[in-house]
């Protein structure tokens, strides 16, 4: 694929054993802004689209630049860096070209759509993070729409978790399933919003404002759609439709809002001379949602670092057309290193393939076999998997320490 002004985080020149890579991180200077005039995130229906987080600079049918900046705290934790990497991999996958250096630190003014990662960046928008967290439980995370402001002139979205696990769940959902509600080939969020619009005749249009996922329960825990109505007549009519009881027989009046794997839909009705009112819509019966198929990594194969971004390295060519169409990479992080380098690496991994398995990044633990989740790229000082390489797996002279 074509690359534009590409700058890659350096990879250490180590003769590593099969299916293991250790990354040496370097800082990459931020590029000049790449923002088309219309790039604004209006709501959460389809954020990975041209005129939202992506741009089309030459007028053909394909995205050819990443407009978004991924905004982190000055000292992000491992979970925040992993969450940013997951979103970056999806952004890279969705475009045909990109500059790197999309990570940024909170503070200042952004004339580009943003993805705010974690509490500090989210709170910088005025979002009440404490109240948002109070409405969640352990393991839950939220994707929240952020409107334009003086600091974030194009708006964007924020990822917030009740805890680190919840933040990672939110990033995994956004990177791996959005704009579908759950199954990649299933109902889209645009269809959900259209279902609300069909009930709100005369309203200004519905907007998807929030998505909450739960690591303990597959599916979307809840979502919020806001509808702004012009007057009391439209308001009362809409509230009446949303509160209509289920009939004894025949179609349910809210059948279009009973979307598979969406466990709860909150419809917030605003305007029309009344206080904001939320109607909770639940399916007639709970959904029995599953995560999907289990990933089984291919067998290890020797590789050279020169082949890293090829079908002999991180990728596979499943239909034998010489184009990478499947990724077996997994990015395992430990510690709090250079966030920008990790984000750049994830972006490049997504860019170079026509098919990708997401989420890409996770927080590394004490795994005995780092290849169990795929081709592991181990990043961070003191990473357990990288420590195991200290002279014991054919890497003489390698020391897992800062700067290595």
Coordinates of C-alpha atoms in Angstrom, one line a residue:
X1 CA 0.0 0.0 0.0
X2 CA 1.1 3.6 -0.6
X3 CA 2.7 5.3 2.4
X4 CA 2.8 9.1 2.8
X5 CA 5.7 10.7 4.8
X6 CA 6.1 7.5 6.7
X7 CA 8.4 7.4 9.8
X8 CA 8.6 4.1 11.6
X9 CA 9.5 3.4 15.2
X10 CA 12.9 1.6 15.0
X11 CA 13.1 -2.1 15.5
X12 CA 16.1 -3.4 17.3
X13 CA 18.4 -5.4 15.0
X14 CA 18.3 -8.7 16.9
X15 CA 18.4 -12.1 15.4
X16 CA 15.4 -13.3 17.3
X17 CA 14.0 -16.8 17.6
X18 CA 10.9 -17.8 15.6
X19 CA 7.8 -15.6 16.1
X20 CA 9.1 -13.2 18.6
X21 CA 10.0 -9.5 18.1
X22 CA 11.4 -7.0 20.7
X23 CA 10.9 -3.4 19.9
X24 CA 13.3 -0.6 20.6
X25 CA 11.2 2.6 20.9
X26 CA 12.2 6.0 19.6
X27 CA 10.3 9.2 19.6
X28 CA 8.9 10.4 16.2
X29 CA 8.4 14.2 15.7
X30 CA 4.7 15.0 15.1
X31 CA 3.8 15.6 11.5
X32 CA 2.1 18.7 10.1
X33 CA -1.7 18.4 10.6
X34 CA -3.6 16.5 8.0
X35 CA -7.2 17.6 8.2
X36 CA -9.7 18.1 5.5
X37 CA -12.1 21.0 6.1
X38 CA -15.1 18.8 6.9
X39 CA -13.4 16.4 9.4
X40 CA -15.7 16.5 12.4
X41 CA -17.1 13.7 14.6
X42 CA -20.8 14.5 14.8
X43 CA -21.8 11.4 16.8
X44 CA -20.7 7.8 17.3
X45 CA -22.5 6.1 14.4
X46 CA -19.5 5.6 12.1
X47 CA -16.3 7.3 13.4
X48 CA -14.0 5.3 11.1
X49 CA -15.3 7.2 8.1
X50 CA -14.1 10.0 5.8
X51 CA -15.1 13.4 7.3
X52 CA -14.8 11.9 10.8
X53 CA -11.5 10.3 12.0
X54 CA -10.2 9.8 8.4
X55 CA -9.7 12.1 5.5
X56 CA -9.9 11.8 1.7
X57 CA -7.4 14.4 0.4
X58 CA -7.4 13.5 -3.4
X59 CA -11.2 13.1 -4.0
X60 CA -11.1 9.4 -5.0
X61 CA -13.4 6.9 -3.1
X62 CA -10.8 5.9 -0.5
X63 CA -9.6 7.3 2.7
X64 CA -6.0 8.4 2.3
X65 CA -5.1 10.1 5.6
X66 CA -5.7 9.7 9.3
X67 CA -7.1 13.0 10.5
X68 CA -7.4 12.0 14.2
X69 CA -5.0 12.7 17.0
X70 CA -4.9 10.2 19.9
X71 CA -4.6 12.3 23.0
X72 CA -3.1 10.8 26.2
X73 CA -2.1 12.0 29.6
X74 CA 1.5 13.2 30.0
X75 CA 2.3 10.0 31.9
X76 CA -0.1 7.4 30.5
X77 CA -0.2 3.9 32.1
X78 CA 0.2 0.7 30.3
X79 CA -3.6 0.2 29.8
X80 CA -3.9 3.7 28.3
X81 CA -1.0 3.0 25.9
X82 CA -2.5 -0.3 24.9
X83 CA -6.0 1.3 24.4
X84 CA -4.4 4.0 22.1
X85 CA -2.6 1.3 20.2
X86 CA -5.8 -0.6 19.5
X87 CA -7.5 2.4 18.1
X88 CA -4.3 3.3 16.1
X89 CA -4.2 -0.2 14.5
X90 CA -7.8 0.2 13.4
X91 CA -7.2 3.7 12.0
X92 CA -4.2 2.4 10.1
X93 CA -6.2 -0.5 8.7
X94 CA -9.0 1.8 7.5
X95 CA -6.8 4.1 5.4
X96 CA -4.6 3.6 2.3
X97 CA -1.9 6.0 3.6
X98 CA -1.0 7.9 6.7
X99 CA 1.6 10.0 8.4
X100 CA 2.7 8.6 11.7
X101 CA 3.0 10.6 14.9
X102 CA -0.7 10.6 15.6
X103 CA -0.3 10.4 19.4
X104 CA -0.4 13.7 21.4
X105 CA -0.3 14.8 25.0
X106 CA -3.3 16.6 26.5
X107 CA -3.1 20.3 26.6
X108 CA -3.2 23.1 24.1
X109 CA -5.6 23.3 21.1
X110 CA -6.4 20.6 18.6
X111 CA -7.7 21.6 15.1
X112 CA -8.3 17.9 14.3
X113 CA -10.8 15.3 15.5
X114 CA -9.5 13.6 18.7
X115 CA -9.7 10.3 20.4
X116 CA -9.1 11.0 24.1
X117 CA -7.7 8.0 26.0
X118 CA -8.4 7.8 29.7
X119 CA -9.6 10.0 32.6
X120 CA -7.4 13.0 32.3
X121 CA -7.9 13.7 28.6
X122 CA -11.6 13.0 28.9
X123 CA -12.0 15.4 31.9
X124 CA -10.2 18.1 29.8
X125 CA -13.4 18.4 27.7
X126 CA -15.5 19.1 30.8
X127 CA -16.9 15.6 30.8
X128 CA -17.8 14.5 34.4
X129 CA -15.6 11.4 34.5
X130 CA -16.5 10.7 38.2
X131 CA -20.2 10.6 37.3
X132 CA -19.6 8.5 34.2
X133 CA -17.6 6.0 36.3
X134 CA -20.3 6.0 39.0
X135 CA -22.7 4.6 36.3
X136 CA -20.4 1.7 35.5
X137 CA -19.2 -1.4 37.2
X138 CA -15.8 -3.1 37.4
X139 CA -14.7 -4.3 33.9
X140 CA -16.9 -1.8 32.1
X141 CA -15.8 0.9 29.7
X142 CA -17.4 3.6 27.7
X143 CA -17.0 5.3 24.3
X144 CA -18.4 8.8 24.7
X145 CA -19.0 11.5 22.1
X146 CA -17.2 14.7 22.6
X147 CA -18.6 17.9 21.0
X148 CA -16.4 20.7 19.5
X149 CA -14.9 23.1 22.1
X150 CA -12.3 25.7 22.3
X151 CA -9.6 23.1 22.9
X152 CA -11.0 20.4 20.6
X153 CA -12.3 22.3 17.7
X154 CA -13.4 19.3 15.6
X155 CA -14.8 17.3 18.5
X156 CA -14.2 13.6 18.8
X157 CA -14.7 10.8 21.3
X158 CA -13.3 9.7 24.6
X159 CA -12.6 6.2 26.0
X160 CA -13.1 5.9 29.8
X161 CA -13.1 2.8 31.9
X162 CA -14.3 2.1 35.4
X163 CA -10.9 0.5 35.8
X164 CA -8.0 -0.4 33.5
X165 CA -9.8 -3.6 32.3
X166 CA -12.8 -1.5 31.4
X167 CA -10.7 0.9 29.4
X168 CA -9.2 -2.0 27.5
X169 CA -12.7 -3.4 26.8
X170 CA -13.8 0.0 25.4
X171 CA -10.8 0.2 23.1
X172 CA -11.2 -3.5 22.0
X173 CA -14.8 -2.8 21.1
X174 CA -14.2 0.4 19.3
X175 CA -11.2 -1.1 17.3
X176 CA -12.7 -4.5 16.6
X177 CA -16.5 -4.2 16.2
X178 CA -17.6 -0.6 15.6
X179 CA -19.6 0.6 13.6
X180 CA -21.5 -2.7 14.1
X181 CA -23.4 -3.1 17.3
X182 CA -21.7 -6.5 17.9
X183 CA -21.2 -9.0 15.1
X184 CA -19.1 -7.5 12.4
X185 CA -21.8 -8.4 9.8
X186 CA -24.7 -7.6 12.1
X187 CA -26.8 -4.5 12.7
X188 CA -25.0 -1.2 12.5
X189 CA -25.3 1.8 14.8
X190 CA -26.6 3.8 11.9
X191 CA -29.6 1.4 11.7
X192 CA -30.2 1.8 15.4
X193 CA -30.3 5.5 15.1
X194 CA -32.6 5.3 12.1
X195 CA -34.9 3.2 14.2
X196 CA -35.1 6.0 16.8
X197 CA -35.6 8.5 14.0
X198 CA -38.5 6.6 12.7
X199 CA -40.3 7.1 16.0
X200 CA -39.4 10.7 16.3
X201 CA -41.2 12.3 13.4
X202 CA -40.6 16.0 13.4
X203 CA -37.5 15.9 15.6
X204 CA -34.1 17.3 14.6
X205 CA -32.5 13.9 14.3
X206 CA -31.2 11.3 16.7
X207 CA -27.5 11.1 17.7
X208 CA -25.6 8.2 19.2
X209 CA -23.8 9.7 22.3
X210 CA -22.5 6.8 24.4
X211 CA -21.7 3.1 24.2
X212 CA -20.9 1.0 27.3
X213 CA -19.4 -2.5 27.1
X214 CA -18.7 -5.0 29.9
X215 CA -15.8 -7.4 30.0
X216 CA -17.9 -9.9 31.9
X217 CA -20.9 -10.0 29.5
X218 CA -20.6 -10.2 25.7
X219 CA -22.6 -7.7 23.8
X220 CA -23.2 -4.0 24.4
X221 CA -24.3 -3.3 28.0
X222 CA -26.1 -0.1 27.0
X223 CA -26.1 2.8 24.6
X224 CA -27.5 6.3 24.7
X225 CA -29.2 8.0 21.8
X226 CA -30.3 11.6 22.2
X227 CA -33.2 13.1 20.3
X228 CA -33.8 16.9 20.4
X229 CA -37.4 17.8 19.7
X230 CA -38.7 21.2 18.6
X231 CA -41.8 21.5 20.6
X232 CA -44.1 20.0 23.3
X233 CA -46.3 18.3 20.7
X234 CA -43.5 16.3 19.1
X235 CA -42.1 15.6 22.6
X236 CA -45.2 14.1 24.0
X237 CA -45.8 12.0 20.9
X238 CA -42.3 10.6 21.0
X239 CA -42.5 9.8 24.7
X240 CA -45.9 8.1 24.2
X241 CA -44.4 5.9 21.5
X242 CA -41.4 5.0 23.5
X243 CA -43.5 4.1 26.5
X244 CA -46.1 2.1 24.6
X245 CA -46.8 -1.3 26.2
X246 CA -46.1 -4.6 24.4
X247 CA -49.2 -5.9 22.6
X248 CA -50.7 -9.2 23.4
X249 CA -50.0 -10.3 19.8
X250 CA -48.5 -8.9 16.7
X251 CA -45.4 -6.7 16.2
X252 CA -43.9 -4.8 19.1
X253 CA -44.1 -1.1 18.5
X254 CA -40.4 -0.8 19.5
X255 CA -39.3 -3.8 17.5
X256 CA -36.8 -1.7 15.5
X257 CA -35.0 -0.8 18.8
X258 CA -34.7 -4.4 20.0
X259 CA -31.4 -4.9 18.3
X260 CA -29.6 -8.2 18.8
X261 CA -26.8 -8.1 21.4
X262 CA -27.7 -4.6 22.5
X263 CA -28.8 -5.3 26.1
X264 CA -30.2 -1.8 26.8
X265 CA -30.9 1.3 24.8
X266 CA -31.4 4.7 26.6
X267 CA -33.3 7.2 24.5
X268 CA -32.8 10.7 25.9
X269 CA -35.5 13.1 24.8
X270 CA -34.4 16.7 25.1
X271 CA -36.0 20.1 24.3
X272 CA -39.7 20.8 23.6
X273 CA -40.1 22.8 26.8
X274 CA -39.6 19.9 29.2
X275 CA -36.8 18.5 31.3
X276 CA -34.5 15.9 29.7
X277 CA -36.3 12.5 29.9
X278 CA -34.7 9.1 29.4
X279 CA -36.7 6.1 28.4
X280 CA -35.0 2.8 28.8
X281 CA -35.7 0.2 26.1
X282 CA -34.8 -3.5 26.7
X283 CA -35.4 -6.5 24.5
X284 CA -38.4 -8.7 25.4
X285 CA -36.0 -11.5 26.4
X286 CA -32.3 -11.2 27.3
X287 CA -29.9 -11.8 24.4
X288 CA -27.6 -14.9 24.6
X289 CA -24.6 -13.2 23.2
X290 CA -21.3 -14.9 22.5
X291 CA -17.8 -13.5 21.9
X292 CA -17.3 -15.3 18.6
X293 CA -14.8 -17.8 17.3
X294 CA -11.7 -18.8 19.2
X295 CA -8.4 -17.6 17.6
X296 CA -5.8 -20.3 16.9
X297 CA -2.5 -18.9 15.9
X298 CA -0.6 -20.6 13.0
X299 CA 2.5 -22.6 13.6
X300 CA 5.7 -20.8 14.3
X301 CA 7.9 -20.1 11.3
X302 CA 11.4 -18.6 11.2
X303 CA 11.6 -15.0 9.9
X304 CA 14.0 -12.1 9.4
X305 CA 13.4 -8.6 10.7
X306 CA 13.7 -7.5 7.0
X307 CA 10.5 -9.5 6.4
X308 CA 8.6 -8.1 9.4
X309 CA 5.9 -6.2 7.4
X310 CA 5.4 -9.0 4.8
X311 CA 3.6 -12.3 4.5
X312 CA 6.7 -14.0 5.9
X313 CA 6.5 -11.9 9.0
X314 CA 3.5 -10.4 10.8
X315 CA 1.0 -11.3 8.0
X316 CA -0.4 -14.1 6.0
X317 CA -1.8 -14.4 2.5
X318 CA -4.8 -16.7 2.9
X319 CA -5.9 -16.5 -0.8
X320 CA -2.5 -16.5 -2.4
X321 CA -2.8 -13.3 -4.3
X322 CA 0.5 -11.9 -2.8
X323 CA -1.4 -9.3 -0.7
X324 CA -1.3 -9.6 3.1
X325 CA -4.9 -10.3 4.2
X326 CA -4.5 -11.6 7.7
X327 CA -2.5 -10.4 10.7
X328 CA -1.2 -12.7 13.3
X329 CA 0.5 -10.0 15.3
X330 CA -0.2 -9.3 19.0
X331 CA 1.4 -6.4 20.8
X332 CA 2.1 -7.2 24.5
X333 CA 3.0 -4.2 26.6
X334 CA 4.6 -3.8 30.0
X335 CA 5.6 -0.7 31.8
X336 CA 5.1 2.9 30.6
X337 CA 7.5 3.5 27.8
X338 CA 7.3 5.9 24.9
X339 CA 3.5 6.0 24.0
X340 CA 4.1 7.6 20.6
X341 CA 6.4 4.8 19.4
X342 CA 3.8 2.2 20.4
X343 CA 1.0 4.1 18.6
X344 CA 3.1 4.5 15.5
X345 CA 4.0 0.8 15.5
X346 CA 0.3 -0.2 15.8
X347 CA -0.7 2.2 13.0
X348 CA 1.9 0.7 10.7
X349 CA 0.8 -2.8 11.5
X350 CA -2.8 -1.9 10.6
X351 CA -1.8 0.0 7.5
X352 CA 0.1 -2.8 5.8
X353 CA -2.7 -5.5 5.6
X354 CA -6.0 -6.0 4.0
X355 CA -7.2 -8.0 7.0
X356 CA -6.5 -7.7 10.7
X357 CA -7.4 -9.3 14.0
X358 CA -8.3 -6.8 16.7
X359 CA -7.7 -5.8 19.4
X360 CA -4.0 -5.8 18.7
X361 CA -2.6 -4.7 22.0
X362 CA -2.9 -6.0 25.5
X363 CA -1.2 -5.6 28.9
X364 CA 1.5 -8.3 29.2
X365 CA 1.5 -10.6 32.2
X366 CA 3.4 -13.6 33.2
X367 CA 2.6 -15.8 30.2
X368 CA 4.8 -18.8 29.9
X369 CA 4.1 -18.9 26.1
X370 CA 3.9 -15.4 24.5
X371 CA 3.1 -17.0 21.2
X372 CA -0.3 -18.4 22.4
X373 CA -2.1 -15.3 21.2
X374 CA -0.2 -15.0 17.9
X375 CA 3.0 -13.4 16.7
X376 CA 4.1 -11.5 19.8
X377 CA 5.8 -8.1 19.8
X378 CA 7.0 -7.5 23.3
X379 CA 7.4 -3.9 24.4
X380 CA 8.4 -2.3 27.7
X381 CA 11.2 -2.4 30.2
X382 CA 11.0 -5.5 32.4
X383 CA 8.5 -7.3 30.2
X384 CA 8.3 -10.9 31.4
X385 CA 8.5 -12.4 27.9
X386 CA 11.5 -10.2 27.0
X387 CA 13.3 -11.0 30.2
X388 CA 13.1 -14.7 29.1
X389 CA 15.1 -13.8 26.1
X390 CA 18.1 -12.8 28.2
X391 CA 20.6 -15.2 26.8
X392 CA 18.3 -18.2 27.2
X393 CA 16.6 -18.3 23.8
X394 CA 19.4 -17.7 21.4
X395 CA 19.8 -14.0 21.8
X396 CA 23.4 -13.7 23.2
X397 CA 24.2 -10.4 24.7
X398 CA 20.6 -9.2 24.9
X399 CA 19.7 -7.4 28.0
X400 CA 16.1 -6.3 28.7
X401 CA 16.7 -2.9 30.1
X402 CA 15.8 0.7 29.4
X403 CA 17.1 1.9 26.0
X404 CA 17.4 -1.7 24.6

